[in-house]
Coordinates of C-alpha atoms in Angstrom, one line a residue:
E1 CA -13.4 -77.8 -24.6
I2 CA -12.2 -80.6 -22.9
C3 CA -9.3 -81.0 -20.3
T4 CA -6.4 -80.8 -22.6
D5 CA -7.4 -77.8 -24.3
I6 CA -7.3 -75.7 -20.5
G7 CA -4.0 -75.7 -19.5
A8 CA -2.4 -73.7 -21.4
C9 CA -4.9 -71.3 -19.9
A10 CA -4.0 -71.6 -16.1
E11 CA -2.1 -69.8 -14.6
L12 CA -4.8 -67.2 -15.8
F13 CA -6.8 -68.4 -13.6
H14 CA -3.8 -68.7 -11.0
G15 CA -2.2 -65.1 -11.2
C16 CA -6.4 -63.5 -10.2
G17 CA -6.3 -66.3 -7.1
A18 CA -8.7 -69.0 -8.3
A19 CA -7.9 -72.4 -8.1
L20 CA -9.0 -74.7 -11.8
L21 CA -11.0 -77.7 -12.0
S22 CA -11.6 -78.8 -15.6
V23 CA -13.9 -81.7 -17.1
D24 CA -14.0 -83.0 -19.6
Y25 CA -17.3 -84.4 -21.2
R26 CA -18.1 -88.0 -21.5
G27 CA -16.2 -89.7 -23.8
F28 CA -13.4 -87.1 -24.8
A29 CA -10.4 -87.0 -23.8
W30 CA -9.4 -88.2 -20.8
G31 CA -13.2 -89.1 -20.2
T32 CA -14.5 -93.1 -20.0
G33 CA -18.3 -94.0 -21.1
Q34 CA -19.5 -92.8 -24.3
P35 CA -21.0 -89.3 -25.6
A36 CA -25.1 -88.6 -24.7
L37 CA -26.4 -85.4 -24.9
T38 CA -29.5 -86.5 -22.8
K39 CA -27.1 -87.0 -20.6
L40 CA -25.0 -83.6 -20.5
C41 CA -26.8 -82.0 -17.9
A42 CA -27.0 -85.0 -15.1
D43 CA -23.3 -85.4 -15.7
A44 CA -22.8 -82.1 -15.4
E45 CA -24.2 -82.2 -11.6
A46 CA -22.0 -85.5 -11.1
C47 CA -19.1 -83.3 -11.0
W48 CA -20.5 -80.1 -9.3
K49 CA -21.2 -82.3 -6.9
A50 CA -18.2 -84.1 -6.4
S51 CA -15.7 -81.0 -7.1
Q52 CA -17.2 -80.2 -3.6
Q53 CA -15.8 -83.1 -1.8
V54 CA -12.3 -82.4 -3.9
L55 CA -12.6 -79.0 -2.3
E56 CA -13.2 -80.2 1.3
A57 CA -9.9 -83.0 1.3
A58 CA -7.8 -80.1 0.2
G59 CA -10.1 -77.3 2.6
C60 CA -11.0 -75.6 0.5
E61 CA -15.3 -75.8 1.1
Q62 CA -15.6 -72.8 1.5
A63 CA -13.8 -71.3 -1.7
K64 CA -16.4 -69.1 -4.0
R65 CA -17.2 -70.6 -7.3
V66 CA -17.3 -69.1 -10.7
V67 CA -18.7 -72.1 -13.6
M68 CA -17.2 -71.4 -17.0
G69 CA -18.4 -73.6 -20.6
R70 CA -17.1 -73.3 -24.1
S71 CA -19.3 -74.1 -27.4
I72 CA -21.5 -76.9 -26.2
G73 CA -20.1 -76.5 -22.7
A74 CA -21.8 -74.0 -22.3
T75 CA -25.1 -75.2 -21.3
C76 CA -23.5 -77.4 -18.3
A77 CA -22.7 -74.0 -17.1
V78 CA -25.4 -72.3 -17.5
H79 CA -27.1 -75.3 -16.2
L80 CA -25.5 -75.5 -12.9
A81 CA -25.2 -71.9 -12.1
V82 CA -29.1 -72.2 -12.7
T83 CA -29.5 -75.6 -10.9
E84 CA -26.6 -74.6 -7.6
A85 CA -27.2 -70.6 -7.5
A86 CA -26.7 -70.5 -4.7
D87 CA -23.3 -71.8 -5.2
V88 CA -22.3 -70.4 -8.1
N89 CA -20.7 -66.5 -8.3
G90 CA -19.6 -66.1 -11.2
L91 CA -20.7 -67.7 -14.8
I92 CA -18.8 -66.9 -18.0
V93 CA -19.8 -68.1 -21.1
D94 CA -17.6 -69.3 -24.6
S95 CA -19.1 -69.2 -27.8
G96 CA -21.6 -70.6 -25.9
L97 CA -24.3 -72.7 -27.8
M98 CA -28.1 -71.9 -26.7
S99 CA -30.0 -73.3 -29.8
V100 CA -29.2 -76.8 -31.6
K101 CA -31.5 -75.8 -33.7
Q102 CA -30.5 -72.4 -34.8
L103 CA -27.2 -74.0 -35.8
P104 CA -26.4 -73.9 -39.2
M105 CA -25.9 -76.9 -39.7
V106 CA -28.6 -78.9 -37.6
A107 CA -30.9 -77.1 -39.8
M108 CA -29.4 -78.0 -43.0
M109 CA -29.2 -81.3 -42.3
A110 CA -33.3 -81.8 -41.1
P111 CA -34.6 -82.3 -44.4
Q112 CA -32.7 -85.2 -44.2
V113 CA -33.3 -86.4 -40.8
L114 CA -36.6 -85.7 -41.3
G115 CA -37.5 -86.1 -45.1
P116 CA -39.8 -84.1 -47.4
Q117 CA -42.3 -83.3 -43.6
A118 CA -39.2 -81.3 -42.2
A119 CA -40.5 -78.0 -42.2
Q120 CA -43.5 -79.0 -40.4
M121 CA -41.6 -80.8 -37.8
F122 CA -38.3 -79.9 -37.6
P123 CA -40.0 -76.3 -35.7
A124 CA -42.1 -78.4 -33.3
L125 CA -38.8 -80.0 -31.5
P126 CA -38.7 -79.1 -28.6
E127 CA -34.9 -77.6 -27.9
P128 CA -32.4 -80.2 -26.2
F129 CA -31.8 -78.2 -23.0
D130 CA -33.9 -75.0 -23.0
T131 CA -30.4 -73.2 -22.3
I132 CA -32.9 -69.6 -23.8
G133 CA -35.6 -70.4 -20.8
K134 CA -33.0 -71.3 -18.0
L135 CA -30.8 -67.2 -18.2
A136 CA -34.6 -66.3 -16.9
K137 CA -32.6 -67.6 -13.8
I138 CA -29.6 -66.4 -13.7
S139 CA -28.4 -64.1 -10.5
C140 CA -25.1 -64.6 -11.0
P141 CA -21.9 -61.6 -12.3
T142 CA -22.8 -62.8 -15.7
L143 CA -19.1 -62.9 -18.9
V144 CA -20.4 -63.9 -22.5
M145 CA -17.7 -63.5 -25.1
H146 CA -18.3 -64.5 -28.5
G147 CA -16.4 -64.1 -32.3
E148 CA -18.1 -62.0 -34.7
M149 CA -17.4 -64.3 -37.1
D150 CA -18.2 -67.9 -35.6
E151 CA -19.5 -70.0 -38.6
I152 CA -20.7 -72.9 -36.1
V153 CA -22.2 -70.9 -33.6
P154 CA -23.3 -67.9 -34.5
M155 CA -22.6 -64.5 -33.1
A156 CA -27.1 -63.8 -32.8
Q157 CA -26.3 -67.1 -29.2
G158 CA -24.6 -65.2 -27.9
I159 CA -26.1 -62.1 -28.1
L160 CA -29.5 -63.7 -27.3
C161 CA -27.7 -64.9 -24.2
H162 CA -26.7 -61.7 -23.3
D163 CA -30.6 -60.1 -24.0
R164 CA -31.8 -63.1 -22.1
C165 CA -29.5 -63.3 -19.0
A166 CA -32.0 -61.5 -15.6
S167 CA -28.2 -61.4 -13.8
Q168 CA -27.6 -57.6 -13.4
E169 CA -24.3 -57.3 -13.7
K170 CA -23.6 -58.8 -16.8
K171 CA -21.0 -58.2 -20.4
L172 CA -21.1 -58.4 -23.9
C173 CA -17.9 -59.2 -25.6
K174 CA -18.0 -59.6 -29.2
W175 CA -14.7 -60.0 -30.5
P176 CA -14.4 -58.6 -35.0
G177 CA -13.3 -60.9 -37.2
A178 CA -13.0 -63.3 -35.4
G179 CA -14.3 -67.3 -35.6
H180 CA -15.4 -70.5 -33.4
N181 CA -11.3 -71.9 -32.8
N182 CA -10.0 -68.6 -32.9
V183 CA -10.4 -66.1 -30.1
N184 CA -7.8 -66.7 -28.6
L185 CA -5.2 -66.0 -30.9
M186 CA -7.2 -62.5 -31.9
F187 CA -7.9 -61.4 -28.8
G188 CA -5.5 -63.8 -25.6
N189 CA -4.6 -60.7 -24.5
E190 CA -8.4 -59.1 -24.4
W191 CA -9.6 -62.6 -23.6
A192 CA -7.8 -63.3 -21.2
A193 CA -8.0 -59.4 -18.9
E194 CA -11.8 -60.2 -19.7
I195 CA -12.1 -64.0 -17.5
A196 CA -10.1 -61.5 -15.1
G197 CA -12.3 -58.6 -14.6
L198 CA -15.2 -60.8 -13.7
I199 CA -13.3 -63.8 -10.8
G200 CA -12.9 -60.4 -9.9
K201 CA -16.4 -59.7 -9.7
A202 CA -17.1 -63.6 -7.9
K203 CA -15.5 -62.5 -5.5
D204 CA -17.7 -60.4 -4.3
F205 CA -21.0 -61.3 -4.8
E206 CA -23.3 -62.1 -2.4
D207 CA -25.9 -64.5 -3.7
A208 CA -28.8 -62.3 -2.3
T209 CA -31.7 -65.7 -2.9

């Protein structure tokens, strides 16, 4: 989710023969600037371009790449899997946000923000990212993982992600009894095994487009 969260998982990726580059949202952890939803996907594109320079400097410019996003980070991962499809060999969506409007917290706050006309105005508002619409353009191997008791991003969003994803090589993992922030505590070994499996598929994937 942020750079400082991923360190404990680095050995998992290294054990699969993969390097790991973790990117912050602006204004979070080591990131500078102010957080802004409207800049999220554009920032992801800028980070992708910068990552190419990192790979070239390391002599790994031909390396295959997997994008992974947890929670709201899934919006960035899905976006890059579409906009950079020729160079993305795998996608991991971990407790991923697909629809801001379908978040229970957002629906609950709508009347407070929009007032008495909320019931009429809220459905007409557009989704900030159109992540659901982008799923129809995913072609790389995709792993979707979600806690069945997720209290922040409901399990229904994970199911929707898997259903709408156009990849011919996709998998949905449901974690029984797990919420939004305790999947690793409850299913750490299984979570790691699923990621390792996706990385293996990504190594073999060649984009046909």
